[in-house]
Coordinates of C-alpha atoms in Angstrom, one line a residue:
M1 CA -12.8 -64.3 -22.1
E2 CA -14.2 -61.7 -24.5
E3 CA -17.4 -61.6 -22.4
K4 CA -15.4 -61.0 -19.3
S5 CA -13.5 -58.1 -21.0
K6 CA -16.8 -56.5 -22.1
G7 CA -18.1 -56.8 -18.6
A8 CA -15.0 -55.1 -17.2
R9 CA -15.3 -52.2 -19.7
A10 CA -19.0 -51.8 -18.9
S11 CA -18.3 -51.8 -15.2
A12 CA -15.6 -49.2 -15.7
A13 CA -17.9 -47.0 -17.8
T14 CA -20.6 -47.2 -15.2
H15 CA -18.2 -46.2 -12.5
Q16 CA -16.9 -43.3 -14.5
R17 CA -20.5 -42.1 -15.0
G18 CA -21.0 -42.3 -11.3
I19 CA -18.0 -40.2 -10.5
E20 CA -19.0 -37.6 -13.1
Q21 CA -22.4 -37.4 -11.5
V22 CA -20.7 -36.8 -8.1
I23 CA -18.5 -34.1 -9.7
K24 CA -21.5 -32.4 -11.2
A25 CA -23.3 -32.5 -7.9
A26 CA -20.3 -30.9 -6.2
I27 CA -20.2 -28.1 -8.8
D28 CA -23.9 -27.5 -8.3
R29 CA -23.0 -26.9 -4.6
N30 CA -20.4 -24.3 -5.8
A31 CA -17.5 -26.4 -4.7
S32 CA -14.0 -24.9 -5.4
D33 CA -12.0 -28.1 -5.0
L34 CA -12.6 -31.8 -5.1
H35 CA -10.6 -34.5 -3.3
I36 CA -10.6 -38.1 -4.4
K37 CA -8.4 -40.5 -2.4
A38 CA -8.1 -44.2 -2.0
G39 CA -9.6 -45.4 1.3
D40 CA -11.6 -42.2 1.8
V41 CA -14.9 -40.8 0.7
F42 CA -15.2 -38.1 -2.0
R43 CA -14.7 -34.7 -0.4
A44 CA -15.5 -31.2 -1.7
R45 CA -14.4 -27.8 -0.5
I46 CA -17.5 -25.6 -0.2
D47 CA -17.3 -22.1 1.2
G48 CA -13.7 -22.8 2.3
K49 CA -14.6 -26.0 4.3
L50 CA -13.7 -29.5 3.2
V51 CA -16.8 -31.6 3.6
P52 CA -17.6 -35.3 2.9
F53 CA -19.7 -35.7 -0.2
T54 CA -20.3 -39.4 -0.5
K55 CA -20.7 -42.3 2.0
Q56 CA -18.8 -45.0 0.2
R57 CA -15.1 -45.1 0.4
L58 CA -13.1 -45.4 -2.8
T59 CA -10.8 -48.4 -3.4
P60 CA -7.2 -48.0 -4.7
E61 CA -8.4 -49.6 -8.0
Q62 CA -11.3 -47.2 -8.3
T63 CA -9.0 -44.2 -7.6
R64 CA -6.5 -45.4 -10.2
A65 CA -9.2 -45.8 -12.8
I66 CA -10.4 -42.2 -12.1
A67 CA -6.8 -40.9 -12.5
Q68 CA -6.4 -42.7 -15.8
H69 CA -9.7 -41.3 -17.0
L70 CA -8.6 -37.7 -16.2
I71 CA -5.3 -37.9 -18.1
A72 CA -5.8 -36.9 -21.8
N73 CA -2.2 -37.5 -22.9
D74 CA -1.9 -41.1 -24.2
E75 CA 1.8 -41.4 -23.3
D76 CA 1.3 -40.2 -19.8
R77 CA -1.7 -42.4 -19.4
A78 CA 0.4 -45.4 -20.4
R79 CA 3.0 -44.7 -17.7
L80 CA 0.4 -43.9 -15.0
D81 CA 1.9 -46.3 -12.5
K82 CA 5.3 -44.5 -12.7
L83 CA 3.9 -41.1 -12.1
R84 CA 4.4 -39.5 -8.6
D85 CA 3.2 -35.9 -9.1
Y86 CA 1.3 -35.0 -12.2
D87 CA -0.6 -31.8 -13.3
C88 CA -3.1 -31.6 -16.2
S89 CA -6.4 -30.0 -17.0
W90 CA -9.7 -31.8 -17.7
G91 CA -13.1 -30.7 -19.0
M92 CA -16.6 -32.1 -18.5
P93 CA -19.0 -30.8 -21.2
G94 CA -21.7 -28.6 -19.7
V95 CA -20.2 -28.8 -16.2
G96 CA -16.8 -27.2 -16.1
R97 CA -13.1 -27.4 -16.5
F98 CA -10.6 -28.5 -13.8
R99 CA -7.0 -28.1 -12.9
V100 CA -6.0 -31.6 -11.9
N101 CA -3.1 -32.8 -9.6
I102 CA -2.6 -36.5 -9.4
L103 CA -0.3 -37.7 -6.5
R104 CA 0.7 -40.7 -4.5
Q105 CA 0.1 -41.2 -0.8
R106 CA 0.5 -44.4 1.1
S107 CA 1.4 -46.0 -2.3
S108 CA -2.1 -45.3 -3.7
F109 CA -3.4 -42.5 -5.9
M110 CA -5.0 -39.3 -4.7
I111 CA -6.5 -36.7 -7.0
V112 CA -7.2 -33.0 -6.2
M113 CA -9.3 -31.1 -8.7
R114 CA -9.5 -27.3 -8.7
V115 CA -12.7 -26.0 -10.4
I116 CA -12.1 -23.5 -13.2
P117 CA -15.3 -21.6 -14.2
F118 CA -16.2 -21.4 -17.9
D119 CA -16.7 -17.6 -17.6
I120 CA -13.6 -15.5 -17.6
P121 CA -13.7 -13.5 -14.4
T122 CA -13.8 -9.7 -14.2
F123 CA -12.7 -7.3 -11.5
D124 CA -16.5 -6.7 -10.7
T125 CA -17.4 -10.4 -10.5
L126 CA -14.4 -11.1 -8.2
K127 CA -15.2 -8.0 -6.0
L128 CA -11.7 -6.6 -6.6
P129 CA -10.7 -3.0 -6.0
A130 CA -11.5 -0.6 -8.9
I131 CA -7.8 0.6 -9.0
L132 CA -6.9 -2.7 -10.7
A133 CA -8.3 -1.4 -14.0
T134 CA -5.6 1.3 -13.8
V135 CA -3.0 -1.3 -12.9
A136 CA -3.9 -3.4 -16.0
A137 CA -3.5 -0.4 -18.2
A138 CA 0.3 -0.3 -17.5
E139 CA 2.4 -0.3 -20.7
H140 CA 5.4 -2.1 -19.2
G141 CA 6.8 -3.3 -15.9
M142 CA 5.7 -6.1 -13.6
I143 CA 2.4 -6.8 -11.8
L144 CA 2.6 -9.5 -9.1
V145 CA -0.5 -11.2 -7.6
T146 CA 0.3 -13.0 -4.3
G147 CA -1.3 -15.1 -1.6
V148 CA -1.4 -18.6 -0.2
T149 CA -2.6 -21.6 -2.2
G150 CA -6.3 -21.3 -2.9
S151 CA -6.6 -17.5 -2.4
G152 CA -7.7 -16.8 -6.0
K153 CA -4.5 -15.7 -7.6
S154 CA -5.2 -17.5 -10.9
S155 CA -8.7 -15.8 -11.1
T156 CA -7.2 -12.4 -10.5
M157 CA -4.5 -12.8 -13.1
A158 CA -7.2 -14.0 -15.6
A159 CA -9.2 -10.9 -14.8
I160 CA -6.2 -8.7 -15.5
V161 CA -5.7 -10.5 -18.9
N162 CA -9.4 -10.2 -19.6
Q163 CA -9.3 -6.4 -18.9
I164 CA -6.3 -6.0 -21.3
N165 CA -8.1 -8.2 -23.9
Q166 CA -11.3 -6.1 -23.6
T167 CA -9.7 -2.7 -23.7
Q168 CA -6.3 -2.8 -25.6
H169 CA -4.8 -4.1 -28.8
K170 CA -2.0 -6.3 -27.6
H171 CA -0.3 -9.7 -28.0
V172 CA -0.6 -11.5 -24.7
V173 CA 1.4 -14.7 -24.2
T174 CA 0.6 -16.9 -21.2
L175 CA 2.7 -19.6 -19.7
E176 CA 0.6 -21.8 -17.5
N177 CA 0.8 -25.2 -15.7
P178 CA -1.8 -26.2 -16.7
I179 CA -3.9 -23.8 -18.8
E180 CA -6.9 -22.8 -16.7
F181 CA -9.1 -20.1 -18.1
L182 CA -9.6 -20.2 -21.9
H183 CA -9.3 -16.7 -23.3
R184 CA -10.8 -16.0 -26.7
D185 CA -9.3 -13.2 -28.8
I186 CA -11.3 -10.0 -28.5
N187 CA -9.4 -6.8 -29.0
S188 CA -6.1 -8.5 -28.2
S189 CA -4.5 -11.8 -29.4
V190 CA -4.0 -14.2 -26.5
T191 CA -1.6 -17.0 -27.0
Q192 CA -1.8 -19.6 -24.3
R193 CA 1.1 -22.2 -23.8
E194 CA 0.9 -25.1 -21.4
I195 CA 4.1 -26.2 -19.6
G196 CA 5.1 -29.7 -20.5
V197 CA 2.8 -29.7 -23.6
D198 CA 3.5 -26.6 -25.6
T199 CA 6.9 -25.7 -24.0
D200 CA 9.3 -27.6 -21.7
D201 CA 9.3 -25.3 -18.6
F202 CA 8.6 -21.7 -17.5
R203 CA 12.2 -20.6 -18.1
A204 CA 12.3 -22.0 -21.7
G205 CA 8.8 -20.7 -22.4
L206 CA 9.7 -17.3 -21.2
D207 CA 12.9 -17.1 -23.2
A208 CA 10.9 -18.2 -26.3
A209 CA 8.0 -15.8 -25.5
L210 CA 10.4 -12.8 -25.8
R211 CA 11.0 -13.8 -29.5
Q212 CA 7.2 -14.0 -30.2
D213 CA 6.5 -10.2 -30.4
P214 CA 4.6 -10.1 -27.0
D215 CA 3.3 -6.9 -25.4
V216 CA 2.2 -8.8 -22.3
V217 CA 3.6 -12.0 -20.8
L218 CA 1.8 -13.9 -18.0
I219 CA 4.0 -16.4 -16.1
G220 CA 1.8 -18.7 -14.0
E221 CA 4.3 -18.7 -11.1
M222 CA 7.9 -17.5 -10.6
R223 CA 9.7 -20.3 -8.8
D224 CA 13.4 -19.6 -9.0
A225 CA 15.9 -16.8 -9.4
D226 CA 16.6 -17.5 -13.1
T227 CA 12.9 -17.1 -14.0
I228 CA 12.7 -13.9 -11.9
D229 CA 15.8 -12.6 -13.6
T230 CA 14.4 -13.2 -17.1
A231 CA 11.0 -11.8 -16.1
L232 CA 12.7 -8.6 -14.8
K233 CA 14.7 -8.3 -18.1
A234 CA 11.4 -8.6 -20.0
A235 CA 9.8 -5.9 -17.8
E236 CA 12.9 -3.7 -18.2
T237 CA 12.8 -4.0 -22.0
G238 CA 9.3 -2.6 -22.4
H239 CA 7.0 -5.6 -21.8
L240 CA 4.3 -6.0 -19.2
V241 CA 4.9 -9.1 -17.1
I242 CA 2.1 -10.6 -14.9
S243 CA 3.0 -13.3 -12.4
S244 CA 2.2 -14.8 -9.0
L245 CA 4.1 -15.7 -5.8
H246 CA 3.1 -17.5 -2.6
T247 CA 3.7 -14.6 -0.3
P248 CA 1.1 -13.2 2.2
D249 CA 1.5 -9.4 1.6
A250 CA 3.2 -6.7 -0.4
V251 CA 6.2 -6.1 1.9
S252 CA 7.0 -9.8 2.3
T253 CA 6.8 -10.1 -1.5
I254 CA 9.7 -7.7 -2.0
T255 CA 11.7 -9.5 0.7
R256 CA 11.0 -12.9 -0.8
L257 CA 12.0 -11.9 -4.3
V258 CA 15.3 -10.4 -3.2
S259 CA 16.1 -13.4 -0.9
M260 CA 15.9 -15.8 -3.9
F261 CA 19.1 -14.2 -5.3
P262 CA 22.7 -14.8 -4.0
P263 CA 23.7 -12.3 -1.3
E264 CA 26.1 -10.4 -3.6
E265 CA 23.2 -9.8 -6.1
Q266 CA 20.6 -8.7 -3.6
E267 CA 21.3 -5.0 -3.6
V268 CA 21.1 -4.8 -7.4
T269 CA 18.0 -7.0 -7.4
R270 CA 16.3 -4.6 -4.9
V271 CA 17.1 -1.7 -7.2
R272 CA 15.8 -3.5 -10.3
L273 CA 12.6 -4.5 -8.5
G274 CA 12.1 -0.9 -7.4
E275 CA 12.3 0.3 -11.0
A276 CA 10.3 -2.6 -12.7
L277 CA 7.4 -3.2 -10.3
Q278 CA 4.1 -1.5 -11.2
A279 CA 2.0 -3.1 -8.5
V280 CA 1.6 -5.9 -5.9
V281 CA -1.8 -7.3 -5.3
S282 CA -2.0 -9.6 -2.3
Q283 CA -5.3 -11.4 -1.4
R284 CA -6.9 -13.8 1.1
L285 CA -10.4 -15.4 0.7
L286 CA -12.7 -15.0 3.6
P287 CA -16.1 -16.6 4.3
R288 CA -19.0 -14.1 3.8
A289 CA -21.1 -13.2 6.8
D290 CA -24.3 -14.4 5.0
G291 CA -22.8 -17.9 4.6
H292 CA -22.9 -17.7 0.8
G293 CA -19.4 -18.1 -0.7
R294 CA -16.2 -16.2 0.0
V295 CA -14.9 -12.7 -0.6
P296 CA -11.3 -11.5 -1.1
A297 CA -9.6 -9.2 1.3
V298 CA -7.0 -7.4 -0.8
E299 CA -3.8 -5.4 -0.2
V300 CA -2.7 -3.2 -3.0
L301 CA 0.7 -1.6 -3.5
I302 CA 1.0 0.9 -6.4
C303 CA 4.6 1.7 -7.2
T304 CA 4.8 5.4 -7.0
A305 CA 8.1 7.3 -6.8
V306 CA 7.9 7.3 -3.0
A307 CA 7.2 3.5 -2.9
R308 CA 10.1 2.8 -5.3
D309 CA 12.5 4.7 -3.0
L310 CA 11.2 2.8 0.0
M311 CA 11.5 -0.6 -1.8
K312 CA 15.2 0.1 -2.7
D313 CA 16.1 0.5 1.0
P314 CA 16.4 -2.9 2.8
A315 CA 15.7 -1.6 6.3
P316 CA 12.3 0.2 6.6
A317 CA 9.8 -2.5 5.8
Q318 CA 7.3 -0.9 8.2
E319 CA 7.7 2.4 6.4
L320 CA 6.5 0.9 3.2
H321 CA 3.5 -0.7 4.9
D322 CA 2.6 2.7 6.5
Y323 CA 3.0 4.4 3.2
I324 CA 0.5 2.0 1.6
A325 CA -2.0 2.9 4.3
E326 CA -1.4 6.7 4.0
A327 CA -1.7 6.7 0.2
R328 CA -5.2 5.2 0.0
E329 CA -7.1 8.3 -0.8
Q330 CA -4.5 9.7 -3.3
Y331 CA -3.5 6.5 -5.2
G332 CA -6.1 3.8 -4.4
M333 CA -3.7 1.7 -2.4
Q334 CA -4.9 -0.2 0.7
T335 CA -3.5 -2.5 3.4
F336 CA -5.2 -5.7 4.4
D337 CA -6.4 -4.1 7.7
Q338 CA -8.0 -1.2 5.9
H339 CA -9.9 -3.5 3.6
L340 CA -10.9 -5.9 6.5
I341 CA -12.3 -2.9 8.4
E342 CA -14.3 -1.9 5.3
L343 CA -15.7 -5.4 4.9
V344 CA -16.7 -5.5 8.6
M345 CA -18.3 -2.1 8.5
D346 CA -20.3 -3.1 5.3
E347 CA -21.3 -6.3 7.1
V348 CA -19.7 -8.5 4.3
V349 CA -17.6 -10.4 6.8
T350 CA -18.0 -10.8 10.5
Y351 CA -15.7 -9.1 13.1
E352 CA -14.5 -12.5 14.2
V353 CA -13.4 -13.5 10.7
A354 CA -11.6 -10.2 10.3
V355 CA -9.8 -10.7 13.6
A356 CA -8.6 -14.2 12.5
A357 CA -7.3 -12.8 9.2
T358 CA -5.4 -9.7 10.4
T359 CA -1.7 -9.9 10.8
N360 CA -1.5 -7.2 13.5
L361 CA -4.3 -7.7 16.0
K362 CA -3.7 -4.6 18.2
D363 CA -3.3 -2.3 15.3
F364 CA -6.5 -3.7 13.7
E365 CA -8.5 -3.3 16.9
R366 CA -7.3 0.3 17.3
Q367 CA -8.3 1.2 13.7
M368 CA -11.6 -0.6 14.0
R369 CA -12.5 1.4 17.1
D370 CA -11.5 4.7 15.3
E371 CA -13.7 3.7 12.3
Q372 CA -16.7 2.8 14.6
R373 CA -16.4 6.2 16.4
R374 CA -16.3 8.0 13.0
A375 CA -19.4 6.1 11.9
R376 CA -21.3 6.9 15.1
A377 CA -20.4 10.6 14.8
A378 CA -21.5 10.7 11.2
S379 CA -24.8 8.9 12.1
A380 CA -25.4 11.4 14.9
E381 CA -24.9 14.4 12.6
A382 CA -27.2 12.9 10.0
T383 CA -30.0 12.4 12.5
P384 CA -32.3 15.4 12.6
R385 CA -32.8 17.1 15.9
R386 CA -36.3 17.5 17.4

């Protein structure tokens, strides 16, 4: 019996080493996400595409064993078979850290692992607009980073915290589920709290954070009106709040935030947002034209006095969008289409990719033609006459 138990443990250890080798190989290919599912092959998302990475399909038993291996908490590991949706982080020495989601599908386990680089990102390494350095220097108010799942919001928020850490003397409290990038204290003190481990939930963590002498509070995600209300109060009382939302652009971010409150509170909420918001940074990741990795297309709203007035009015959403476009030279704002055109003209992304990413095709094509005409005219002027 003892020999049989030893054999089972040895087999499990061998299997885990095999899985870790596959994970390392995927990281070496610059995978951003890893998918492990019972009845399927190991898949990895590389340059935005989910591709098969092994030939052998995983059994339900193998997938369960991997899930158990990734859970660090002894209590949670013991109740694995009762878990339905579970988030945690996991590290592999010398390879990387991962945000892990364990779920059930067809009564078996599936695991999705998001790769978290060891190096803390910067605005330069992420190819983000230079104006974000000014945004990160705000003393108070609210900075929102928005986009769909997998658009790089966590990396951008980490870059904002890193900029503050490098350039200011502040106390930064982060509330994350789970903790992703590990910030070391440089010029600032960074206190990182994990939901479900260090505090019960975002609302409880945020309430507690305001008693912990913070200058900056990062909330991984604002999911309900109560959390948004508390975050607004923090911004209104002199703190800088950084958070994220699953909204596609700056204008829809304002609409979404207001709509999360009861109708009788929406007018007041719109006014509060207009006064508290410092900036909205919305992004989408696009495949590079050279086939190597992805690049963000970024919309940036800076909350100037004019922008605040437009945000307080529920009607003219198009006016706010137009103002973002007009204020590019003066304030460093930009719409998605303006950045898409820049990326196409610089041959960073293809025209076809930009067309697929734009939200207003006719307007994008018109602006693209205008920009191409300007480029041809500038080229003609620069060419010496014979």
